[in-house]
Amino acid sequence: MHGSRISTSARRGLAAVVAAGSLLTVLTTATPASAGSASTPVGGSKVVCTSKKPGLAPALSQDIADALHGREGASALAVYDRRTRTHCEFKAGAHFDSASVVKVTVLAALLRQAEEAHRKLTPHEKRLATAMITKSDNKSTTALWRRVGPAGIKHFLSLAGMRHTVPGTHGAWGLTQITAADQLTLMQLLTTDNRVLTAASRGYALDLMHRVVPDQRWGVPAGAPDPDAVHVKNGWLPRKTDGWRVNSVGTFNGSGNDYGMAVLSTGNHTMDDGVATVERAARVIHRDLTH
């Protein structure tokens, strides 16, 4: 199933709680000529960016659109950069099967549950969490999904403002319905002070994402300027309909950088096709935000 193995050909090397509203509702009339905002059409939709850095929004929206143009299947993304106060979205409200990127949500819900019980994670929970994030182990995820429970998952999603995420039913955590906007909300939650997760909990989650095994560090880390400042979680899942789901979320800091992104895809003929879509977008985002 999703998350426990990856083909050899695909082996390549995570703000306050924000409301999960879409920038598209605010910026649908933005044009490249507008100061600080731009939109570029691709595949019947638009890449919409805003930025406080002069010239960045039009460049970034165009480059993302070029990266996604002509790719098979469907994709979506969301990006934030605190340094330049930049945000980009492309179909960020569309729902996708989560595959293993939901494991970050499971971990965050577990950490919140432990905080509310005024306790630390048990050694067993730590072993499960480590395997779930660093190796994308499915059995560990199933154990923690059951331990947190549907009510615990939904409670965390509500606190986090991830209002458009729908947990998978009957234990099918990999079929949780996610959006790029909600995944970006989670990345922001993990990287700034907030009332949902303590600094210790956030640091624990980011450390595990930083220690993902080498053959699973593909996706949004592609083109990152500082490999030592990467926190990532990927998901991949083939289904009988709409081909491969390939998703990647991450945050990037160090050298003055402070940004994150979520790139989701479905309808890929092969896993490599999905990885290529994610990495094409990631490379231009890293380049434009750090140069």
mmCIF file of C-alpha atoms in Angstrom:
data_model
loop_
_atom_site.group_PDB
_atom_site.id
_atom_site.type_symbol
_atom_site.label_atom_id
_atom_site.label_comp_id
_atom_site.label_asym_id
_atom_site.label_seq_id
_atom_site.Cartn_x
_atom_site.Cartn_y
_atom_site.Cartn_z
ATOM 1 C CA MET A 1 0.000 0.000 0.000
ATOM 2 C CA HIS A 2 0.986 3.638 0.293
ATOM 3 C CA GLY A 3 4.090 4.772 2.054
ATOM 4 C CA SER A 4 6.105 1.675 2.951
ATOM 5 C CA ARG A 5 8.110 1.118 -0.213
ATOM 6 C CA ILE A 6 9.354 3.045 -3.219
ATOM 7 C CA SER A 7 10.720 1.869 -6.568
ATOM 8 C CA THR A 8 14.412 2.192 -7.260
ATOM 9 C CA SER A 9 13.781 4.468 -10.215
ATOM 10 C CA ALA A 10 11.941 6.911 -7.963
ATOM 11 C CA ARG A 11 14.607 7.204 -5.231
ATOM 12 C CA ARG A 12 15.642 10.832 -5.254
ATOM 13 C CA GLY A 13 17.246 13.283 -3.282
ATOM 14 C CA LEU A 14 7.643 20.639 7.007
ATOM 15 C CA ALA A 15 2.593 31.586 11.485
ATOM 16 C CA ALA A 16 0.006 31.308 13.547
ATOM 17 C CA VAL A 17 -2.967 29.072 12.978
ATOM 18 C CA VAL A 18 -4.432 30.345 9.734
ATOM 19 C CA ALA A 19 -7.983 30.044 8.534
ATOM 20 C CA ALA A 20 -8.240 27.647 5.661
ATOM 21 C CA GLY A 21 -9.697 30.155 3.236
ATOM 22 C CA SER A 22 -8.389 30.346 -0.298
ATOM 23 C CA LEU A 23 -6.411 33.242 -1.644
ATOM 24 C CA LEU A 24 -8.218 32.642 -4.898
ATOM 25 C CA THR A 25 -11.389 34.141 -3.456
ATOM 26 C CA VAL A 26 -9.497 37.366 -2.828
ATOM 27 C CA LEU A 27 -7.298 37.478 -5.877
ATOM 28 C CA THR A 28 -9.389 36.215 -8.757
ATOM 29 C CA THR A 29 -9.169 39.584 -10.480
ATOM 30 C CA ALA A 30 -5.448 40.035 -9.921
ATOM 31 C CA THR A 31 -3.260 40.512 -12.976
ATOM 32 C CA PRO A 32 0.495 40.598 -13.492
ATOM 33 C CA ALA A 33 0.259 44.370 -13.758
ATOM 34 C CA SER A 34 -1.141 44.662 -10.216
ATOM 35 C CA ALA A 35 1.455 45.714 -7.652
ATOM 36 C CA GLY A 36 2.384 42.757 -5.491
ATOM 37 C CA SER A 37 -0.024 40.278 -7.071
ATOM 38 C CA ALA A 38 -0.247 38.210 -10.224
ATOM 39 C CA SER A 39 -2.201 35.371 -11.786
ATOM 40 C CA THR A 40 -1.149 33.142 -14.651
ATOM 41 C CA PRO A 41 -3.527 30.695 -16.366
ATOM 42 C CA VAL A 42 -2.673 27.020 -16.734
ATOM 43 C CA GLY A 43 -4.955 24.136 -17.598
ATOM 44 C CA GLY A 44 -8.160 26.103 -17.187
ATOM 45 C CA SER A 45 -7.199 27.398 -13.740
ATOM 46 C CA LYS A 46 -4.827 30.072 -12.471
ATOM 47 C CA VAL A 47 -1.668 30.205 -10.399
ATOM 48 C CA VAL A 48 -2.264 33.160 -8.076
ATOM 49 C CA CYS A 49 0.594 34.780 -6.167
ATOM 50 C CA THR A 50 0.988 37.785 -3.896
ATOM 51 C CA SER A 51 4.252 39.130 -2.539
ATOM 52 C CA LYS A 52 5.769 42.141 -0.791
ATOM 53 C CA LYS A 53 8.943 41.676 -2.818
ATOM 54 C CA PRO A 54 8.764 43.710 -6.047
ATOM 55 C CA GLY A 55 8.547 41.547 -9.158
ATOM 56 C CA LEU A 56 8.368 38.229 -7.319
ATOM 57 C CA ALA A 57 4.627 37.549 -7.678
ATOM 58 C CA PRO A 58 4.523 37.744 -11.508
ATOM 59 C CA ALA A 59 7.762 35.805 -11.880
ATOM 60 C CA LEU A 60 6.698 33.072 -9.488
ATOM 61 C CA SER A 61 3.182 32.691 -10.892
ATOM 62 C CA GLN A 62 4.544 32.436 -14.435
ATOM 63 C CA ASP A 63 7.281 29.978 -13.507
ATOM 64 C CA ILE A 64 4.908 27.711 -11.593
ATOM 65 C CA ALA A 65 2.446 27.781 -14.486
ATOM 66 C CA ASP A 66 5.229 26.871 -16.916
ATOM 67 C CA ALA A 67 6.335 24.006 -14.665
ATOM 68 C CA LEU A 68 2.822 22.554 -14.488
ATOM 69 C CA HIS A 69 1.848 23.163 -18.114
ATOM 70 C CA GLY A 70 1.301 19.980 -20.065
ATOM 71 C CA ARG A 71 1.652 17.632 -17.108
ATOM 72 C CA GLU A 72 -0.753 14.712 -17.106
ATOM 73 C CA GLY A 73 -3.444 14.287 -14.485
ATOM 74 C CA ALA A 74 -4.400 16.956 -11.976
ATOM 75 C CA SER A 75 -2.256 18.883 -9.529
ATOM 76 C CA ALA A 76 -2.569 21.542 -6.857
ATOM 77 C CA LEU A 77 -0.164 23.532 -4.732
ATOM 78 C CA ALA A 78 0.150 26.150 -2.041
ATOM 79 C CA VAL A 79 3.244 28.109 -0.971
ATOM 80 C CA TYR A 80 4.153 30.557 1.786
ATOM 81 C CA ASP A 81 7.356 32.534 2.372
ATOM 82 C CA ARG A 82 7.514 34.588 5.536
ATOM 83 C CA ARG A 83 10.656 36.487 4.576
ATOM 84 C CA THR A 84 9.108 38.087 1.471
ATOM 85 C CA ARG A 85 5.482 37.735 2.670
ATOM 86 C CA THR A 86 4.708 35.685 -0.410
ATOM 87 C CA HIS A 87 1.759 33.344 -0.956
ATOM 88 C CA CYS A 88 0.885 31.286 -4.025
ATOM 89 C CA GLU A 89 -1.991 28.940 -4.742
ATOM 90 C CA PHE A 90 -3.098 26.733 -7.603
ATOM 91 C CA LYS A 91 -6.355 24.820 -7.160
ATOM 92 C CA ALA A 92 -5.521 24.841 -3.458
ATOM 93 C CA GLY A 93 -9.085 24.005 -2.429
ATOM 94 C CA ALA A 94 -9.377 20.856 -4.556
ATOM 95 C CA HIS A 95 -9.539 17.522 -2.743
ATOM 96 C CA PHE A 96 -6.969 14.765 -3.243
ATOM 97 C CA ASP A 97 -6.391 11.362 -1.680
ATOM 98 C CA SER A 98 -3.789 11.992 0.993
ATOM 99 C CA ALA A 99 -1.720 8.810 0.751
ATOM 100 C CA SER A 100 1.056 9.054 3.343
ATOM 101 C CA VAL A 101 1.271 12.825 3.737
ATOM 102 C CA VAL A 102 -1.596 12.417 6.230
ATOM 103 C CA LYS A 103 0.961 10.917 8.605
ATOM 104 C CA VAL A 104 2.069 14.413 9.636
ATOM 105 C CA THR A 105 -1.543 15.130 10.644
ATOM 106 C CA VAL A 106 -1.685 11.878 12.613
ATOM 107 C CA LEU A 107 1.501 12.835 14.465
ATOM 108 C CA ALA A 108 0.260 16.351 15.181
ATOM 109 C CA ALA A 109 -3.065 15.009 16.472
ATOM 110 C CA LEU A 110 -1.225 12.561 18.728
ATOM 111 C CA LEU A 111 0.965 15.336 20.105
ATOM 112 C CA ARG A 112 -2.052 17.565 20.758
ATOM 113 C CA GLN A 113 -3.854 14.706 22.489
ATOM 114 C CA ALA A 114 -0.846 14.100 24.739
ATOM 115 C CA GLU A 115 -0.619 17.809 25.554
ATOM 116 C CA GLU A 116 -4.271 17.915 26.604
ATOM 117 C CA ALA A 117 -3.666 14.887 28.859
ATOM 118 C CA HIS A 118 -0.616 16.677 30.347
ATOM 119 C CA ARG A 119 1.686 13.805 29.478
ATOM 120 C CA LYS A 120 4.626 12.985 27.249
ATOM 121 C CA LEU A 121 4.565 10.420 24.481
ATOM 122 C CA THR A 122 5.296 6.925 25.717
ATOM 123 C CA PRO A 123 8.405 5.103 24.461
ATOM 124 C CA HIS A 124 6.116 2.898 22.362
ATOM 125 C CA GLU A 125 4.362 5.917 20.832
ATOM 126 C CA LYS A 126 7.740 7.438 20.027
ATOM 127 C CA ARG A 127 8.848 4.263 18.267
ATOM 128 C CA LEU A 128 5.638 4.199 16.229
ATOM 129 C CA ALA A 129 5.891 7.919 15.400
ATOM 130 C CA THR A 130 9.506 7.614 14.317
ATOM 131 C CA ALA A 131 8.753 4.693 12.004
ATOM 132 C CA MET A 132 5.641 6.427 10.657
ATOM 133 C CA ILE A 133 7.409 9.644 9.650
ATOM 134 C CA THR A 134 11.016 8.681 8.912
ATOM 135 C CA LYS A 135 10.248 5.411 7.110
ATOM 136 C CA SER A 136 6.580 5.989 6.226
ATOM 137 C CA ASP A 137 5.701 2.710 7.954
ATOM 138 C CA ASN A 138 2.045 1.835 7.437
ATOM 139 C CA LYS A 139 1.558 -0.538 10.362
ATOM 140 C CA SER A 140 2.817 2.127 12.752
ATOM 141 C CA THR A 141 0.446 4.637 11.185
ATOM 142 C CA THR A 142 -2.527 2.315 11.562
ATOM 143 C CA ALA A 143 -1.665 1.794 15.229
ATOM 144 C CA LEU A 144 -1.442 5.542 15.906
ATOM 145 C CA TRP A 145 -4.547 6.318 13.809
ATOM 146 C CA ARG A 146 -6.498 3.924 16.033
ATOM 147 C CA ARG A 147 -4.894 5.273 19.203
ATOM 148 C CA VAL A 148 -5.797 8.883 18.410
ATOM 149 C CA GLY A 149 -9.208 7.845 17.126
ATOM 150 C CA PRO A 150 -11.598 9.608 14.725
ATOM 151 C CA ALA A 151 -12.655 12.123 17.387
ATOM 152 C CA GLY A 152 -9.028 12.986 18.150
ATOM 153 C CA ILE A 153 -8.192 13.502 14.485
ATOM 154 C CA LYS A 154 -11.239 15.710 13.928
ATOM 155 C CA HIS A 155 -10.516 17.665 17.124
ATOM 156 C CA PHE A 156 -7.018 18.503 15.927
ATOM 157 C CA LEU A 157 -8.231 19.450 12.442
ATOM 158 C CA SER A 158 -10.729 21.864 14.003
ATOM 159 C CA LEU A 159 -8.121 23.464 16.266
ATOM 160 C CA ALA A 160 -5.650 23.747 13.400
ATOM 161 C CA GLY A 161 -8.125 25.417 11.067
ATOM 162 C CA MET A 162 -7.849 22.555 8.548
ATOM 163 C CA ARG A 163 -11.557 22.783 7.806
ATOM 164 C CA HIS A 164 -11.555 21.110 4.420
ATOM 165 C CA THR A 165 -9.720 17.930 5.410
ATOM 166 C CA VAL A 166 -11.978 14.862 5.673
ATOM 167 C CA PRO A 167 -10.499 11.862 7.542
ATOM 168 C CA GLY A 168 -10.642 8.501 5.794
ATOM 169 C CA THR A 169 -13.329 6.144 7.087
ATOM 170 C CA HIS A 170 -13.092 2.566 8.354
ATOM 171 C CA GLY A 171 -9.390 2.950 9.104
ATOM 172 C CA ALA A 172 -8.492 3.971 5.556
ATOM 173 C CA TRP A 173 -6.231 6.847 6.623
ATOM 174 C CA GLY A 174 -4.550 6.985 3.198
ATOM 175 C CA LEU A 175 -7.862 7.974 1.616
ATOM 176 C CA THR A 176 -8.221 11.036 3.822
ATOM 177 C CA GLN A 177 -9.321 13.912 1.591
ATOM 178 C CA ILE A 178 -6.857 16.781 1.782
ATOM 179 C CA THR A 179 -6.328 20.126 0.107
ATOM 180 C CA ALA A 180 -3.100 21.948 -0.625
ATOM 181 C CA ALA A 181 -4.385 24.910 1.402
ATOM 182 C CA ASP A 182 -4.966 22.785 4.510
ATOM 183 C CA GLN A 183 -1.603 21.083 4.144
ATOM 184 C CA LEU A 184 0.061 24.493 3.963
ATOM 185 C CA THR A 185 -1.830 25.504 7.102
ATOM 186 C CA LEU A 186 -0.273 22.495 8.819
ATOM 187 C CA MET A 187 3.224 23.415 7.637
ATOM 188 C CA GLN A 188 2.731 26.947 8.987
ATOM 189 C CA LEU A 189 1.423 25.561 12.258
ATOM 190 C CA LEU A 190 4.566 23.488 12.719
ATOM 191 C CA THR A 191 6.883 26.445 12.140
ATOM 192 C CA THR A 192 5.577 29.233 14.337
ATOM 193 C CA ASP A 193 4.320 29.833 17.881
ATOM 194 C CA ASN A 194 0.649 28.971 18.287
ATOM 195 C CA ARG A 195 -1.908 27.705 20.785
ATOM 196 C CA VAL A 196 -2.394 24.302 19.188
ATOM 197 C CA LEU A 197 1.057 22.733 19.576
ATOM 198 C CA THR A 198 3.820 23.650 22.016
ATOM 199 C CA ALA A 199 7.334 24.472 20.903
ATOM 200 C CA ALA A 200 8.435 21.046 22.128
ATOM 201 C CA SER A 201 5.771 19.258 20.083
ATOM 202 C CA ARG A 202 6.548 21.271 16.966
ATOM 203 C CA GLY A 203 10.244 20.651 17.351
ATOM 204 C CA TYR A 204 9.654 16.929 17.759
ATOM 205 C CA ALA A 205 7.557 16.735 14.581
ATOM 206 C CA LEU A 206 10.028 18.798 12.546
ATOM 207 C CA ASP A 207 12.932 16.694 13.759
ATOM 208 C CA LEU A 208 11.256 13.521 12.506
ATOM 209 C CA MET A 209 10.511 15.166 9.151
ATOM 210 C CA HIS A 210 14.137 16.205 8.957
ATOM 211 C CA ARG A 211 15.236 12.601 9.509
ATOM 212 C CA VAL A 212 13.202 11.007 6.703
ATOM 213 C CA VAL A 213 15.259 8.209 5.143
ATOM 214 C CA PRO A 214 17.324 9.215 2.078
ATOM 215 C CA ASP A 215 15.284 7.291 -0.501
ATOM 216 C CA GLN A 216 12.148 9.198 0.536
ATOM 217 C CA ARG A 217 13.614 12.694 0.346
ATOM 218 C CA TRP A 218 12.333 13.342 -3.169
ATOM 219 C CA GLY A 219 9.470 15.707 -3.995
ATOM 220 C CA VAL A 220 9.420 19.234 -2.606
ATOM 221 C CA PRO A 221 13.083 19.120 -1.462
ATOM 222 C CA ALA A 222 14.120 19.088 -5.147
ATOM 223 C CA GLY A 223 16.146 22.240 -5.744
ATOM 224 C CA ALA A 224 16.228 23.267 -2.075
ATOM 225 C CA PRO A 225 19.200 25.586 -1.462
ATOM 226 C CA ASP A 226 20.124 23.982 1.865
ATOM 227 C CA PRO A 227 19.548 20.203 2.143
ATOM 228 C CA ASP A 228 20.298 20.414 5.870
ATOM 229 C CA ALA A 229 17.268 22.681 6.435
ATOM 230 C CA VAL A 230 14.639 20.391 4.845
ATOM 231 C CA HIS A 231 11.623 18.887 6.618
ATOM 232 C CA VAL A 232 9.544 16.683 4.321
ATOM 233 C CA LYS A 233 6.836 14.052 4.123
ATOM 234 C CA ASN A 234 5.770 12.344 0.922
ATOM 235 C CA GLY A 235 2.876 10.127 -0.066
ATOM 236 C CA TRP A 236 2.380 7.810 -3.016
ATOM 237 C CA LEU A 237 -0.545 5.534 -3.798
ATOM 238 C CA PRO A 238 -1.670 3.712 -6.962
ATOM 239 C CA ARG A 239 -5.395 3.072 -7.442
ATOM 240 C CA LYS A 240 -7.439 1.393 -10.144
ATOM 241 C CA THR A 241 -8.962 4.711 -11.154
ATOM 242 C CA ASP A 242 -7.001 7.914 -11.796
ATOM 243 C CA GLY A 243 -3.618 6.229 -11.577
ATOM 244 C CA TRP A 244 -0.941 7.262 -9.092
ATOM 245 C CA ARG A 245 -1.425 9.796 -6.318
ATOM 246 C CA VAL A 246 1.901 11.480 -5.551
ATOM 247 C CA ASN A 247 2.003 14.194 -2.882
ATOM 248 C CA SER A 248 4.766 16.062 -1.075
ATOM 249 C CA VAL A 249 4.771 18.642 1.734
ATOM 250 C CA GLY A 250 7.647 20.363 3.478
ATOM 251 C CA THR A 251 9.188 23.359 5.202
ATOM 252 C CA PHE A 252 12.563 24.970 4.558
ATOM 253 C CA ASN A 253 14.664 27.224 6.767
ATOM 254 C CA GLY A 254 18.281 28.160 7.343
ATOM 255 C CA SER A 255 20.359 30.865 5.650
ATOM 256 C CA GLY A 256 17.597 33.375 6.410
ATOM 257 C CA ASN A 257 14.908 31.350 4.628
ATOM 258 C CA ASP A 258 11.529 30.529 6.146
ATOM 259 C CA TYR A 259 9.048 29.019 3.717
ATOM 260 C CA GLY A 260 6.987 25.920 2.988
ATOM 261 C CA MET A 261 4.949 24.290 0.284
ATOM 262 C CA ALA A 262 2.477 21.532 -0.479
ATOM 263 C CA VAL A 263 2.251 19.960 -3.941
ATOM 264 C CA LEU A 264 -0.435 17.334 -4.641
ATOM 265 C CA SER A 265 -1.077 15.292 -7.768
ATOM 266 C CA THR A 266 -3.347 12.565 -9.086
ATOM 267 C CA GLY A 267 -3.983 10.826 -12.405
ATOM 268 C CA ASN A 268 -0.315 10.055 -12.997
ATOM 269 C CA HIS A 269 0.449 7.110 -15.291
ATOM 270 C CA THR A 270 3.449 6.104 -13.167
ATOM 271 C CA MET A 271 4.882 7.114 -9.826
ATOM 272 C CA ASP A 272 7.847 8.689 -11.601
ATOM 273 C CA ASP A 273 5.455 10.892 -13.575
ATOM 274 C CA GLY A 274 3.954 12.176 -10.336
ATOM 275 C CA VAL A 275 7.354 12.745 -8.768
ATOM 276 C CA ALA A 276 8.411 14.691 -11.857
ATOM 277 C CA THR A 277 5.335 16.949 -11.633
ATOM 278 C CA VAL A 278 5.979 17.708 -7.967
ATOM 279 C CA GLU A 279 9.679 18.325 -8.482
ATOM 280 C CA ARG A 280 9.227 20.558 -11.545
ATOM 281 C CA ALA A 281 7.084 22.897 -9.431
ATOM 282 C CA ALA A 282 9.352 22.658 -6.383
ATOM 283 C CA ARG A 283 12.505 23.571 -8.296
ATOM 284 C CA VAL A 284 11.142 26.851 -9.643
ATOM 285 C CA ILE A 285 9.649 27.768 -6.266
ATOM 286 C CA HIS A 286 12.990 27.243 -4.489
ATOM 287 C CA ARG A 287 14.837 29.169 -7.187
ATOM 288 C CA ASP A 288 12.506 32.162 -7.218
ATOM 289 C CA LEU A 289 12.199 32.448 -3.424
ATOM 290 C CA THR A 290 15.923 32.243 -2.723
ATOM 291 C CA HIS A 291 17.457 34.292 -5.547
#
